Every structure is written in C-alpha cells, then in structure tokens.
mmCIF file of C-alpha atoms and ligand atoms in Angstrom:
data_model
loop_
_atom_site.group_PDB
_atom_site.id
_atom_site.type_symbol
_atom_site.label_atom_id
_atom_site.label_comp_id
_atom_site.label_asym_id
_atom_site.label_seq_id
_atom_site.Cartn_x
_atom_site.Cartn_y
_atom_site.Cartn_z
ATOM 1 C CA UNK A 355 -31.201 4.348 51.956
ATOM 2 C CA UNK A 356 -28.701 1.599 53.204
ATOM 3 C CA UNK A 357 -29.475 -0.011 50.028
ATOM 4 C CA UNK A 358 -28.941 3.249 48.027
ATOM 5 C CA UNK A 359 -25.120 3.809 49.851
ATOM 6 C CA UNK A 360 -24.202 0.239 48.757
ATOM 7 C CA UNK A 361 -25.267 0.473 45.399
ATOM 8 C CA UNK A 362 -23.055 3.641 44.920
ATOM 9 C CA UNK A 363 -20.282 2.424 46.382
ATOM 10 C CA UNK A 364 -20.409 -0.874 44.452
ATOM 11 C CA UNK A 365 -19.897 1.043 41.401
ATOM 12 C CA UNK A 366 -17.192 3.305 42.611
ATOM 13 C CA UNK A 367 -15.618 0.239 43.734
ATOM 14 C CA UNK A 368 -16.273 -0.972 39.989
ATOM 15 C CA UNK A 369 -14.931 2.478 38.809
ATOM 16 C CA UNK A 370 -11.470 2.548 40.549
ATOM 17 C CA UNK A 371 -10.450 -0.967 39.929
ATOM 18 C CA UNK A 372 -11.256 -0.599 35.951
ATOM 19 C CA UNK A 373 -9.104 2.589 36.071
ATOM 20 C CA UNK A 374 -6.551 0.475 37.774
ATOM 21 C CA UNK A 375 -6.357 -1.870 34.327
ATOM 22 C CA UNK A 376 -7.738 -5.053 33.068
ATOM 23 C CA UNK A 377 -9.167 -3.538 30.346
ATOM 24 C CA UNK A 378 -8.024 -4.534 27.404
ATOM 25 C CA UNK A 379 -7.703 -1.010 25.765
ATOM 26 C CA UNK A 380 -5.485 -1.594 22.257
ATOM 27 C CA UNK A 381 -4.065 1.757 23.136
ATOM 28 C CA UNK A 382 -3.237 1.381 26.360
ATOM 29 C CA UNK A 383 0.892 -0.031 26.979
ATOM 30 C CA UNK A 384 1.912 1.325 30.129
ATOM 31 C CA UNK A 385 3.776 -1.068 32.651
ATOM 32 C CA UNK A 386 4.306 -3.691 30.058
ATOM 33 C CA UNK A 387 7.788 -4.499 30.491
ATOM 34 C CA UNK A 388 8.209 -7.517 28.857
ATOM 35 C CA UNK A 389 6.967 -9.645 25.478
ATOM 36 C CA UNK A 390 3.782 -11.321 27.202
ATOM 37 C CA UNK A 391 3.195 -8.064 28.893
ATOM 38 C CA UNK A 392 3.623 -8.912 31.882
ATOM 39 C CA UNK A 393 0.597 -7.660 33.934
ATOM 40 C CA UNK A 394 -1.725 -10.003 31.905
ATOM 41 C CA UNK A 395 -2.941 -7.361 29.684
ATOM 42 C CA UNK A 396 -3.764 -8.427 25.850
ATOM 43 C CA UNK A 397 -3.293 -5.483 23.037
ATOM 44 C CA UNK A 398 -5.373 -5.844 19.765
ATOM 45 C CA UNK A 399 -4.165 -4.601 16.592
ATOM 46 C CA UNK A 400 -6.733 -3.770 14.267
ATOM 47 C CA UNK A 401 -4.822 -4.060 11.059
ATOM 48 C CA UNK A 402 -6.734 -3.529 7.768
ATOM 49 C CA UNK A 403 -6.445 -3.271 3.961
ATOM 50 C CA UNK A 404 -8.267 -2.443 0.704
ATOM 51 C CA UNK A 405 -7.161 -5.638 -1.514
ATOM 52 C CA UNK A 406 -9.353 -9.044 -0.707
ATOM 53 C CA UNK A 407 -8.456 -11.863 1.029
ATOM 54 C CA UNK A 408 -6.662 -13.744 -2.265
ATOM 55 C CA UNK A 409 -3.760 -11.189 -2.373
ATOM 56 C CA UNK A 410 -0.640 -11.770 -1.086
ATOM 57 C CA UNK A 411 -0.809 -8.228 0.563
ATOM 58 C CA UNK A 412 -3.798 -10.125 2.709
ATOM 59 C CA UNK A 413 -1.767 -13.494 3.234
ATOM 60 C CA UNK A 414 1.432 -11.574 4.377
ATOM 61 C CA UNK A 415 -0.912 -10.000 7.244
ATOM 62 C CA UNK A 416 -1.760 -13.376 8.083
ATOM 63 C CA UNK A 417 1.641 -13.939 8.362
ATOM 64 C CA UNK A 418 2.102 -10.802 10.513
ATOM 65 C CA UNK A 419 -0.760 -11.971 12.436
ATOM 66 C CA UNK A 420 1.137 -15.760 13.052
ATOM 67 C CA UNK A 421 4.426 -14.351 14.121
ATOM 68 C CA UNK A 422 3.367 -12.089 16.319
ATOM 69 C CA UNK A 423 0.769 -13.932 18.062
ATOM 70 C CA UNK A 424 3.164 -16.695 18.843
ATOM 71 C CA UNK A 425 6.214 -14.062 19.593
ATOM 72 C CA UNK A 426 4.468 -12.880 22.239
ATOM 73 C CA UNK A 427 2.246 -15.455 23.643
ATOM 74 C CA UNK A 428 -0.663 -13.930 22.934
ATOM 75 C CA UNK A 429 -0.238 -10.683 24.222
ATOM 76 C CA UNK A 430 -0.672 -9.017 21.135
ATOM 77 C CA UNK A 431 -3.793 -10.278 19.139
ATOM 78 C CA UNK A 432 -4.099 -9.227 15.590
ATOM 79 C CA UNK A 433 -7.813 -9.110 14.002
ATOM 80 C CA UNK A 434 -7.137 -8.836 10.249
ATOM 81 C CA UNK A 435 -9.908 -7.262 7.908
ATOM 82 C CA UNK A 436 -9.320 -6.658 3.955
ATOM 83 C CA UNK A 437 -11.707 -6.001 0.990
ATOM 84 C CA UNK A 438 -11.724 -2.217 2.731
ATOM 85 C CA UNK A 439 -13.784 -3.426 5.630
ATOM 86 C CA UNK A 440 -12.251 -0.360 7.610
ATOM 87 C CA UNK A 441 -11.621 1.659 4.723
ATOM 88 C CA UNK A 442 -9.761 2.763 1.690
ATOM 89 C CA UNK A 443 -5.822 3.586 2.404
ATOM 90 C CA UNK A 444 -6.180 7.233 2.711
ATOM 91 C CA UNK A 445 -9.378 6.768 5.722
ATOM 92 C CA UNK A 446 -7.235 4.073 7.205
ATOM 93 C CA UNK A 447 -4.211 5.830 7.779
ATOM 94 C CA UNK A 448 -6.093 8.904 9.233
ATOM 95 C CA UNK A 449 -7.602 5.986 11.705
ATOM 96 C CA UNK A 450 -4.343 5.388 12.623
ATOM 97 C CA UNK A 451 -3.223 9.271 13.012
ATOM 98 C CA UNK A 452 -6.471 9.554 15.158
ATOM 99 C CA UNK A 453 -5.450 6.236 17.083
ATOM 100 C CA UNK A 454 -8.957 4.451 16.250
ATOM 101 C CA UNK A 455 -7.018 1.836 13.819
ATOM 102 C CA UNK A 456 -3.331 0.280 14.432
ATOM 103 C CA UNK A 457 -2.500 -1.359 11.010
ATOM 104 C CA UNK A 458 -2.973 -0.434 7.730
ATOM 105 C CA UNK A 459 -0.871 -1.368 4.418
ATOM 106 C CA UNK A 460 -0.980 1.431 1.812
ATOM 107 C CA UNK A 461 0.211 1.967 -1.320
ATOM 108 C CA UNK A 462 3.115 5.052 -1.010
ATOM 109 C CA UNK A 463 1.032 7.340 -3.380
ATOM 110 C CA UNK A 464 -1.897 7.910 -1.408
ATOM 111 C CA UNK A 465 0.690 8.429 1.069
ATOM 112 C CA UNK A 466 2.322 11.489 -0.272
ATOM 113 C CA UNK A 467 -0.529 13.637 0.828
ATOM 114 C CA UNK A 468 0.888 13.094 4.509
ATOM 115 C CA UNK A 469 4.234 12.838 3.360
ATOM 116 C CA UNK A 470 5.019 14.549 -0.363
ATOM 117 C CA UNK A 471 8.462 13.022 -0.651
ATOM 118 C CA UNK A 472 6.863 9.500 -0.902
ATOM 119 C CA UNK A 473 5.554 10.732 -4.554
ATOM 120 C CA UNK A 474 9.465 10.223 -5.276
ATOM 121 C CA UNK A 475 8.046 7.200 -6.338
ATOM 122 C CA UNK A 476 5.389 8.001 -8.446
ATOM 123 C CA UNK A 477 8.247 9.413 -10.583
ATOM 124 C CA UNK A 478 7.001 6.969 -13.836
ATOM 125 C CA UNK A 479 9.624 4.593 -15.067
ATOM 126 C CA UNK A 480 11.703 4.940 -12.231
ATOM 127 C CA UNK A 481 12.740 1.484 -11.731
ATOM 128 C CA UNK A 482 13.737 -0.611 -14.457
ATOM 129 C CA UNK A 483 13.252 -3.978 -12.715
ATOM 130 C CA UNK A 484 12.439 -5.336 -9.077
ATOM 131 C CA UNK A 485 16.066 -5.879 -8.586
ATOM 132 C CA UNK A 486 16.623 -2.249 -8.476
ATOM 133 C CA UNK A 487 13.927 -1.463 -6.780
ATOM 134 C CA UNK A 488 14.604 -3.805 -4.232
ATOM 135 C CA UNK A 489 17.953 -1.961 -3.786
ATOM 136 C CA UNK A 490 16.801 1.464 -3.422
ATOM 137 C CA UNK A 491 13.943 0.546 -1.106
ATOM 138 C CA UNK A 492 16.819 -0.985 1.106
ATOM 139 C CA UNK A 493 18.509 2.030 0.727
ATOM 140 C CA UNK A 494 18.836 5.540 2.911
ATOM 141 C CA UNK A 495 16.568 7.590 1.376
ATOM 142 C CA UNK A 496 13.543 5.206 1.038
ATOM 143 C CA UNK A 497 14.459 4.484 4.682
ATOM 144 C CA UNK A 498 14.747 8.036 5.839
ATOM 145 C CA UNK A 499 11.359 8.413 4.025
ATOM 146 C CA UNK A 500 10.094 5.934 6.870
ATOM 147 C CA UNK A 501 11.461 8.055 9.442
ATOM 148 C CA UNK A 502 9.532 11.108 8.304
ATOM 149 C CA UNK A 503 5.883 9.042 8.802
ATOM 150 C CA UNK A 504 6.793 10.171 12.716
ATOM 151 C CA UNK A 505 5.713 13.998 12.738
ATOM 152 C CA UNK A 506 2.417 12.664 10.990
ATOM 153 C CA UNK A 507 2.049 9.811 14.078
ATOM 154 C CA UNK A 508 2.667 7.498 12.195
ATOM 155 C CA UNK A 509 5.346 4.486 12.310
ATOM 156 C CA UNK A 510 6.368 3.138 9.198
ATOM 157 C CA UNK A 511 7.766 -0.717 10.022
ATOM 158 C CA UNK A 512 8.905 -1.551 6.910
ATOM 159 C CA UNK A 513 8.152 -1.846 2.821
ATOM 160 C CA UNK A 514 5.898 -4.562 1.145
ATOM 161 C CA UNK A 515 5.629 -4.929 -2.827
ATOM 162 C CA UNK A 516 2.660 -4.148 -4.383
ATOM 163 C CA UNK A 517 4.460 -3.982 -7.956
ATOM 164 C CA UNK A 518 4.748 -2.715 -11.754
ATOM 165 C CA UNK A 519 1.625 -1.230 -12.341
ATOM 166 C CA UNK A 520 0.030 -2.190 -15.874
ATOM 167 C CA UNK A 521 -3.061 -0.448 -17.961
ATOM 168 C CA UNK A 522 -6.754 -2.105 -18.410
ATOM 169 C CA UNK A 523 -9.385 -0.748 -20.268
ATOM 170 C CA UNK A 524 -12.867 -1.863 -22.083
ATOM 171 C CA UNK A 525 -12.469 0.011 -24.850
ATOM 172 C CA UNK A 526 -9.088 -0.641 -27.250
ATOM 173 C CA UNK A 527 -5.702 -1.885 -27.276
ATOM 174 C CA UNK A 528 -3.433 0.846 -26.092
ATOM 175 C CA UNK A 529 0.282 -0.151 -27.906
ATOM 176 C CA UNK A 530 1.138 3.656 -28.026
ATOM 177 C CA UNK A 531 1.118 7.310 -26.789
ATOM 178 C CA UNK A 532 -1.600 7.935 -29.327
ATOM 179 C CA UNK A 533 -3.904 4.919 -27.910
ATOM 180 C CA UNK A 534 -3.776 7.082 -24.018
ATOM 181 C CA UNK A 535 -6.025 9.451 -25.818
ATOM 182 C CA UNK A 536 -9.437 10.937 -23.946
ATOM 183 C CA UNK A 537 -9.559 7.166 -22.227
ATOM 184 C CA UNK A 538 -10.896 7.968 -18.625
ATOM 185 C CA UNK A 539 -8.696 6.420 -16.173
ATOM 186 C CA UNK A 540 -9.111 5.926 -12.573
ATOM 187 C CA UNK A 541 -5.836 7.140 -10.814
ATOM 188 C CA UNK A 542 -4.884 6.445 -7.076
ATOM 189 C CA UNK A 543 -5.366 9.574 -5.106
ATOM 190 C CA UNK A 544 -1.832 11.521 -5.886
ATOM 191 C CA UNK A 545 -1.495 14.311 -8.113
ATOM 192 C CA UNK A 546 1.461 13.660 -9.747
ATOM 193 C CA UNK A 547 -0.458 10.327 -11.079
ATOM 194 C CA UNK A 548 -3.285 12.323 -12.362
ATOM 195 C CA UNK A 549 -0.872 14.779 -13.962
ATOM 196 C CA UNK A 550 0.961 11.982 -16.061
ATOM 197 C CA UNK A 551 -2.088 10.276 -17.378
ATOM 198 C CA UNK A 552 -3.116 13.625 -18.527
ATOM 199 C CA UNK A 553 0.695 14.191 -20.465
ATOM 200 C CA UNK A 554 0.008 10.742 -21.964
ATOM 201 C CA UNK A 555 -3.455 12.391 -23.199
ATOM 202 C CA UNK A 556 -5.816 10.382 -20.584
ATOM 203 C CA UNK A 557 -8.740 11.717 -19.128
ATOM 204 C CA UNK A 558 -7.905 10.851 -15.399
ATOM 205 C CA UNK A 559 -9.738 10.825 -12.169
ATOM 206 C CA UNK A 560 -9.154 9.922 -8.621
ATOM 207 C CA UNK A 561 -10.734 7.127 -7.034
ATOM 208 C CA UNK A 562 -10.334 4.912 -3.794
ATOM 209 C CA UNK A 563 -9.733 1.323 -4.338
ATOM 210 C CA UNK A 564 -13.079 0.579 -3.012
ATOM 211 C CA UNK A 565 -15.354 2.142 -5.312
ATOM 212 C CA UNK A 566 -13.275 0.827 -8.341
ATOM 213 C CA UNK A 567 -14.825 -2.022 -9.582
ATOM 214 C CA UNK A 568 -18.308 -0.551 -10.051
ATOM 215 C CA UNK A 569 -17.144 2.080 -11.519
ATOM 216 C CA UNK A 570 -15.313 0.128 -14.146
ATOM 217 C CA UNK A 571 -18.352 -2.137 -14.547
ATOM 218 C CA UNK A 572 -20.670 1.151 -14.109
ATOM 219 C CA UNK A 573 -18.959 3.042 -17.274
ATOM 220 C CA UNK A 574 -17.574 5.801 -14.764
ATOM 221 C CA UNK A 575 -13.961 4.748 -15.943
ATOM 222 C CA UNK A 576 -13.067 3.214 -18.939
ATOM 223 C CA UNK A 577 -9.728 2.089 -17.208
ATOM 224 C CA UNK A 578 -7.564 1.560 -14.717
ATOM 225 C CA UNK A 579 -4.571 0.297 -13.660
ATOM 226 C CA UNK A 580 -2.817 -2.120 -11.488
ATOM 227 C CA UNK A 581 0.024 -5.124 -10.986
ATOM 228 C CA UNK A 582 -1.582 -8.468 -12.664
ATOM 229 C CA UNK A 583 -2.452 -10.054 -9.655
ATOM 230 C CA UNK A 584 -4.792 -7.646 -8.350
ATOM 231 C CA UNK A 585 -6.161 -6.820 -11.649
ATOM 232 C CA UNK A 586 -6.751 -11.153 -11.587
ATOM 233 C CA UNK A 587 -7.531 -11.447 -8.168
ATOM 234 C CA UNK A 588 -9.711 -8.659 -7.957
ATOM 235 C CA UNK A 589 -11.400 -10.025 -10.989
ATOM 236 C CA UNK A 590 -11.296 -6.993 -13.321
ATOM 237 C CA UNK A 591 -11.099 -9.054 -16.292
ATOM 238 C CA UNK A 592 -15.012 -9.688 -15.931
ATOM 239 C CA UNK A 593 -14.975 -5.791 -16.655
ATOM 240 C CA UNK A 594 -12.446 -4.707 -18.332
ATOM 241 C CA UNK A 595 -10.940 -6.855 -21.854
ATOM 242 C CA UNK A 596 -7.373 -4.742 -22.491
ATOM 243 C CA UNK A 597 -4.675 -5.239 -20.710
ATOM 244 C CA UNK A 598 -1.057 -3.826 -21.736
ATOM 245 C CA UNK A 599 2.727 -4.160 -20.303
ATOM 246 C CA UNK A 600 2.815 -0.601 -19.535
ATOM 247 C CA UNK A 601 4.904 -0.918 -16.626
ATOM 248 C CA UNK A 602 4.568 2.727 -15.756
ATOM 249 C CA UNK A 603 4.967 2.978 -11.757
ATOM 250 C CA UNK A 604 6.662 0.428 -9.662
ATOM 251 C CA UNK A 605 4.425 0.896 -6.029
ATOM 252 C CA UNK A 606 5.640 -0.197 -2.944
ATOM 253 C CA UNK A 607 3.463 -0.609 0.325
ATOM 254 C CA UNK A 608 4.208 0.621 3.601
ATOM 255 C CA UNK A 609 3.599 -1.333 6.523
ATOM 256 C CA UNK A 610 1.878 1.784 9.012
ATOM 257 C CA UNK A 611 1.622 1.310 12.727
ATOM 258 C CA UNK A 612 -0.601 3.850 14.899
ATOM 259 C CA UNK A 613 2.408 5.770 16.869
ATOM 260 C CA UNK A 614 0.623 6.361 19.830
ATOM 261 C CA UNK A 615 0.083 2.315 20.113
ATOM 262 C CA UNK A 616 3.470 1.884 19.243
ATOM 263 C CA UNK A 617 4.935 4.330 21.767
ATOM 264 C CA UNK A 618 2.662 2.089 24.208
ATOM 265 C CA UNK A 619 4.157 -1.249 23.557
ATOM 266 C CA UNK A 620 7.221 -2.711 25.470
ATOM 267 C CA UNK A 621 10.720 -2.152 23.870
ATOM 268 C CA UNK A 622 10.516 -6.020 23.449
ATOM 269 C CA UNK A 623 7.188 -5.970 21.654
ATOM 270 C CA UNK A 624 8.459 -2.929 19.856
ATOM 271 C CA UNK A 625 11.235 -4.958 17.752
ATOM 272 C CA UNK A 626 8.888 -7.725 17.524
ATOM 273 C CA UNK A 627 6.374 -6.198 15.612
ATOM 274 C CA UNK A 628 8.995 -4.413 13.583
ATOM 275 C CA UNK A 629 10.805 -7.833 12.954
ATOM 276 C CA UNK A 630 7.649 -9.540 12.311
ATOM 277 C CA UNK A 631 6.180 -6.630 9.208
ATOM 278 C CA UNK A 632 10.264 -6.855 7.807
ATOM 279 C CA UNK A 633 9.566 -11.391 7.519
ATOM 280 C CA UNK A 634 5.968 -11.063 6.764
ATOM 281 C CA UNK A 635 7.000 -8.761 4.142
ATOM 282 C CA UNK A 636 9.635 -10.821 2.794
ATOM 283 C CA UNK A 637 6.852 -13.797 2.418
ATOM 284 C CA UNK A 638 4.618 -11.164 1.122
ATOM 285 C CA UNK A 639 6.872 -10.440 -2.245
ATOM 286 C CA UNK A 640 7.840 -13.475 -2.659
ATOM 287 C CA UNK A 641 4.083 -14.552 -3.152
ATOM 288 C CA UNK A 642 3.545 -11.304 -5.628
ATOM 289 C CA UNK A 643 6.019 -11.785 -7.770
ATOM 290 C CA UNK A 644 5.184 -15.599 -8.263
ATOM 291 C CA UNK A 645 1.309 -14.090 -8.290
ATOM 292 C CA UNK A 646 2.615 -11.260 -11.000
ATOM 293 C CA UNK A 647 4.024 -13.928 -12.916
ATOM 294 C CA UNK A 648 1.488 -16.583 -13.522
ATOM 295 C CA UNK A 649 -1.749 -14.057 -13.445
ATOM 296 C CA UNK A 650 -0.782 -12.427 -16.706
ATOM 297 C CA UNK A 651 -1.137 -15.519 -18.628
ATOM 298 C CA UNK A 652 -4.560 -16.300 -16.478
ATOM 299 C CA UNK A 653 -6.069 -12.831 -17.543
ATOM 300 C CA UNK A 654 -5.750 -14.048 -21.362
ATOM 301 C CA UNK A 655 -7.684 -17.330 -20.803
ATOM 302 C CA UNK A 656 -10.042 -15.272 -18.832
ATOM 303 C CA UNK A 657 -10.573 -13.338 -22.600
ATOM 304 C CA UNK A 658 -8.704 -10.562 -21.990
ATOM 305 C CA UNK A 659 -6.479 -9.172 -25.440
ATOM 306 C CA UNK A 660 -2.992 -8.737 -24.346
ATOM 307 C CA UNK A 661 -0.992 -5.664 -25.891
ATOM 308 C CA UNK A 662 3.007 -5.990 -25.558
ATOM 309 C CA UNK A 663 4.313 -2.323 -25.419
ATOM 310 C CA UNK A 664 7.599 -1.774 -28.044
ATOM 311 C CA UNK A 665 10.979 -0.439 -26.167
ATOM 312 C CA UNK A 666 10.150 3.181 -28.875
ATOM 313 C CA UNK A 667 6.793 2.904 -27.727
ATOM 314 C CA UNK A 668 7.478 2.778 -24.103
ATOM 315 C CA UNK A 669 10.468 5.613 -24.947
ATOM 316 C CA UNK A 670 7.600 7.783 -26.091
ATOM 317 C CA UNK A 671 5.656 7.638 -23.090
ATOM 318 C CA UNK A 672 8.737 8.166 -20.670
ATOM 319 C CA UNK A 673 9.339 11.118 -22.797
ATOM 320 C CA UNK A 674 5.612 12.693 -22.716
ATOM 321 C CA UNK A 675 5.642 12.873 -18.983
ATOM 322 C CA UNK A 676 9.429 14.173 -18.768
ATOM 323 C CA UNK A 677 7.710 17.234 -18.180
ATOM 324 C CA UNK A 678 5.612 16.463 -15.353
ATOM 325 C CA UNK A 679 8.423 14.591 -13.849
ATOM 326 C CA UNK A 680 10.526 18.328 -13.819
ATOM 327 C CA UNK A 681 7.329 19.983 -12.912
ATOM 328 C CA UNK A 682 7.410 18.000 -9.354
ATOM 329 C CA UNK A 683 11.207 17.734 -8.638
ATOM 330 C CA UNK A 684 10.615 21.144 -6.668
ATOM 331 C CA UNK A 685 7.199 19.391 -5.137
ATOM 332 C CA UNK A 686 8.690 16.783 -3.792
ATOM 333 C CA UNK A 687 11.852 18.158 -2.791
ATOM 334 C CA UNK A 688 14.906 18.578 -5.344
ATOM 335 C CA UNK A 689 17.036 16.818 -2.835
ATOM 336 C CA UNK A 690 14.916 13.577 -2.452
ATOM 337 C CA UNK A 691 14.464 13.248 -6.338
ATOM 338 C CA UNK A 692 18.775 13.480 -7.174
ATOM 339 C CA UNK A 693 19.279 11.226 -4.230
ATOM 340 C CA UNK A 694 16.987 8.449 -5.202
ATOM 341 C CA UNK A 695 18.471 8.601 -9.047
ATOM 342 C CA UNK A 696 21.680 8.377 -7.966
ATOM 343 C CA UNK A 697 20.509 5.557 -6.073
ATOM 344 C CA UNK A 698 18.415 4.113 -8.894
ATOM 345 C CA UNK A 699 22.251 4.434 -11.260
ATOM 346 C CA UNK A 700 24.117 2.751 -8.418
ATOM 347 C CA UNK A 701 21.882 -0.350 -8.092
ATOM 348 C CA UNK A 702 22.683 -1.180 -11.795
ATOM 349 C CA UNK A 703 26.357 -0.904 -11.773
HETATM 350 O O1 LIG B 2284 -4.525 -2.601 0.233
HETATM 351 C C1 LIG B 2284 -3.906 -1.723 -0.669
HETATM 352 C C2 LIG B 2284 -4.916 -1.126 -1.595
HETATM 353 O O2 LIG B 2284 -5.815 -0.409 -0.799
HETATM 354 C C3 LIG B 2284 -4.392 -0.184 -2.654
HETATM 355 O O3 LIG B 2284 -3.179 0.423 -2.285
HETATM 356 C C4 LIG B 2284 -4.312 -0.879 -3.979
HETATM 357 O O4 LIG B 2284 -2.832 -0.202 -5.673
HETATM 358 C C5 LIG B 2284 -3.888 -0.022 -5.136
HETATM 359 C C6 LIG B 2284 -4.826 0.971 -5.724
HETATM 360 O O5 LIG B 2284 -4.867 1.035 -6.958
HETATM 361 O O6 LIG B 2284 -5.528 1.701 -5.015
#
C-alpha cells in the first residue's frame, strides 16, 4: 500500500511540475519577456511549403530559419519542410488557423477564400512589370490587405514573390486567344482564375500544387501554369513541351504566421520574426527573379517549344476577360479594386 501512495504521488509530483513549464509546447509564450526567452523555454516553428527544396521560396525559409535562430539564440527553432510535406497552401493555412502549424508561404489566390480582397490580385494583367508591382505591394492597400489576415487568426509578416505566371501545355503552341480553346488547365484554387481561363475558352479545373505533376503526366490536365522557375525546378518540362510568355497573373506570396503563436511570443521576438520574413523575403526575390531569368532559356534546351505572345495578341486576351474582371469588382470589394488601380497608375508616373 506504502508502495501504492508513493507511486501516486510521484506522478502528481510529475503532473504539477510539467504544468509549471519546461515543456517545450510551440504554442505556449507566456512569461517570455525577452529574445532568448528568458525562462529557458525553446518555441518551434513548424513552417512549411508546397514548392521543393530548389526554389527560392524554400531557400528564403532557410534564410528565415538562419536569422532567426541566431536572433534569438536559439529560442526559436525553425524545422522547415517543402515539397507539401504538411500540405498544399489551402490545408496549411487552416493548420495554422487551428494552431497545429506556425508557418506557411502561400500564394495570395488560394488565399482569397479566407480573405476575398486578396483576389485583387488575380485581376489578370494587373501589373505591367515587377517594378510596379513591387510598388503597390509596398503600398497601403496591399498592406491593409495584411492586416485583414487577423479576424481569420492569421498574421501576415510580410510579401514574398512568386512571379509572372506563364502557360505550359503538351498539346500545341498557344500564340493566341484562339489557341486557349477546350485545353484543360489546372488553375490554383480561386474562382476568379477558373473564370478567366474559361473567357479565354479553356477548359479549367482546380487543383492543389501537390497533385499537379501526375496529373499533367497522368493526362488529367493538358496544362498548367506557373513562373519559369517552378515550371524548371519542378521539372514540368519532362511533361509538358509548350511553354508561352503569357504573363497573365503576377502572384505574390504571403509570409503566414499562426496568430495564436504569435500573440504568445515576446514583443522582442515579435519584431524579430517580422524583421526576419521582410530580409528573408528580400533574399527570396532577388533569387526568383535571377531564377525567372535564366530558367526560361533552360526549359528550351530541356526540348520545350517556346511561343513569344504579340503585344495584339496579348491585347486580345486582356480584352476577353474584361468581363470577368467587372464581374468580380463587386466580389472583391469595389473599393479595394479602384484603390489598387490607382495605385497600379501612380507607380508608373
Ligand atoms: O509553396 C507555394 C506553392 O504551394 C504554390 O503557391 C505554388 O503557384 C503555386 C501553385 O500553382 O499552386
């Protein structure tokens, strides 16, 4: 019986001093006043994404990792997965919503079914150049869009590039409107996407990054389409042999922290981890755009036929989904759409 009364109160013991801390619970930040913590306590971030481990979008997390790591001597340790090892962008960022995740790096159009005013930029041919859209991603209203992530707990740190997004297909040049026709294309999840390939006379459908490739090599799609370094370092040219300038959508990323671990980290650690996804994501566009530029040239030695689309063929297609475009203004919110085209005007005076 002695033996019995010991036992149970080694555990209680046990109990009450693991309720006290020294876990290392990611989601636990209480008492941490300062950068290292203080109390001794290390937070993981679990910080995942659906491209593999040659994109830039995967090196600029290792560069999230590095700065924060050393920023805060070790408090906060970052385990990095890619490739969709957690998920695709939409299952991620419900991880984070639901707390079980603390990093993820999504495109903005899946991200419009939490927030609709991110499909402000799905608006095609919005930006004529990264110049621009460097401008108006700097500017209020991509900024404010940030601010909105909060009612879906969510923290939006700050945007990454993924870039001009170009067609690929297996089955024929596409140089005009006419070329769009019945070709099934895999479309991020986002309606105003699949509405646009269907203006331009596609057959689209909406698919998660993850089950792309086999369904490109499967037949499923005939298409897709993406900036040139995924489309290189994803290694769709084994599948797919057309590949044209269409330019359509510029896509930005947005660097997505779990709220409730970010409401549990010091103030310090706070505007660390927000200082740290602003630089990584500087490193992380400059890498794309030197990625962009060499992979298109890549994907033609690889065998791929490269179409260059015509300034009236490319007018055609920004006139064929004009429509769509004033079908969603009211979608996404009349006021969002002016404000970013004034800002889109201003950034090319
Ligand atoms: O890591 C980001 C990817 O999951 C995704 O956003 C890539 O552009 C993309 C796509 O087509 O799904």
């Amino acid at each position: 019986m002695k033996k019995f009364i010991a036992l149970i109160c080694s555990v209680l013991l046990i109990t009450v001093l693991a309720a006290c801390g020294g876990g290392s619970d990611s989601s636990s930040g209480e008492g941490s006043e300062s950068a290292s913590g203080g109390d001794g306590e290390v937070k993981t971030i679990k910080a995942g994404i659906g491209l593999n481990s040659d994109h830039p979008q995967y090196k600029g997390l290792l560069k999230f990792k590095e700065i924060v790591e050393e920023k805060t001597d070790g408090a906060i340790k970052v385990e990095t997965y890619h490739s969709g090892q957690l998920g695709d962008d939409r299952t991620m960022t419900e991880a984070l919503q639901l707390g079980t995740q603390e990093v993820t790096i999504p495109s903005t159009a899946p991200l419009a079914n939490f927030v609709p005013e991110f499909s402000v930029f799905d608006i095609p041919f919005l930006f004529p150049n990264e110049e621009v859209a460097d401008k108006v991603l700097a500017g209020d209203t991509a900024q404010g869009l940030l601010d909105k992530l909060e009612e879906q707990n969510l923290v939006g740190l700050s945007y990454w590039e993924n870039g001009f997004r170009d067609l690929t297909n297996s089955k024929h040049e596409v140089a005009t409107v006419e070329d769009f026709e019945g070709l099934k294309i895999r479309t991020m999840e986002n309606d105003l996407h699949l509405d646009a390939f269907k203006a331009l006379g596609a057959n689209p459908t909406p698919m998660a990054f993850t089950e792309l490739f086999t369904a490109l090599q499967q037949g499923t799609v005939d298409g897709q389409e993406n900036p040139y370094a995924t489309i290189y370092l994803q290694k769709f040219y084994e599948v797919q042999d057309y590949v044209s300038n269409t330019h359509h959508i510029y896509s930005p990323f947005v660097f997505l922290m779990s709220k409730s671990f970010y409401d549990g980290l010091s103030e310090e650690q706070q505007k660390i981890v927000k200082d740290a996804a602003v630089e990584a994501g500087k490193y992380e566009k400059k890498l794309n755009r030197e990625a962009n530029e060499k992979y298109l040239k890549q994907l033609q030695e690889e065998g791929m036929t490269y179409t260059e689309i015509t300034p009236e063929a490319r007018q055609e297609m920004v006139d064929a989904v004009q429509p769509v475009i004033e079908e969603y203004k009211s979608k996404i919110g009349e006021e969002t759409v002016d404000k970013i085209y004034e800002e889109v005007e201003k950034a090319q005076k």
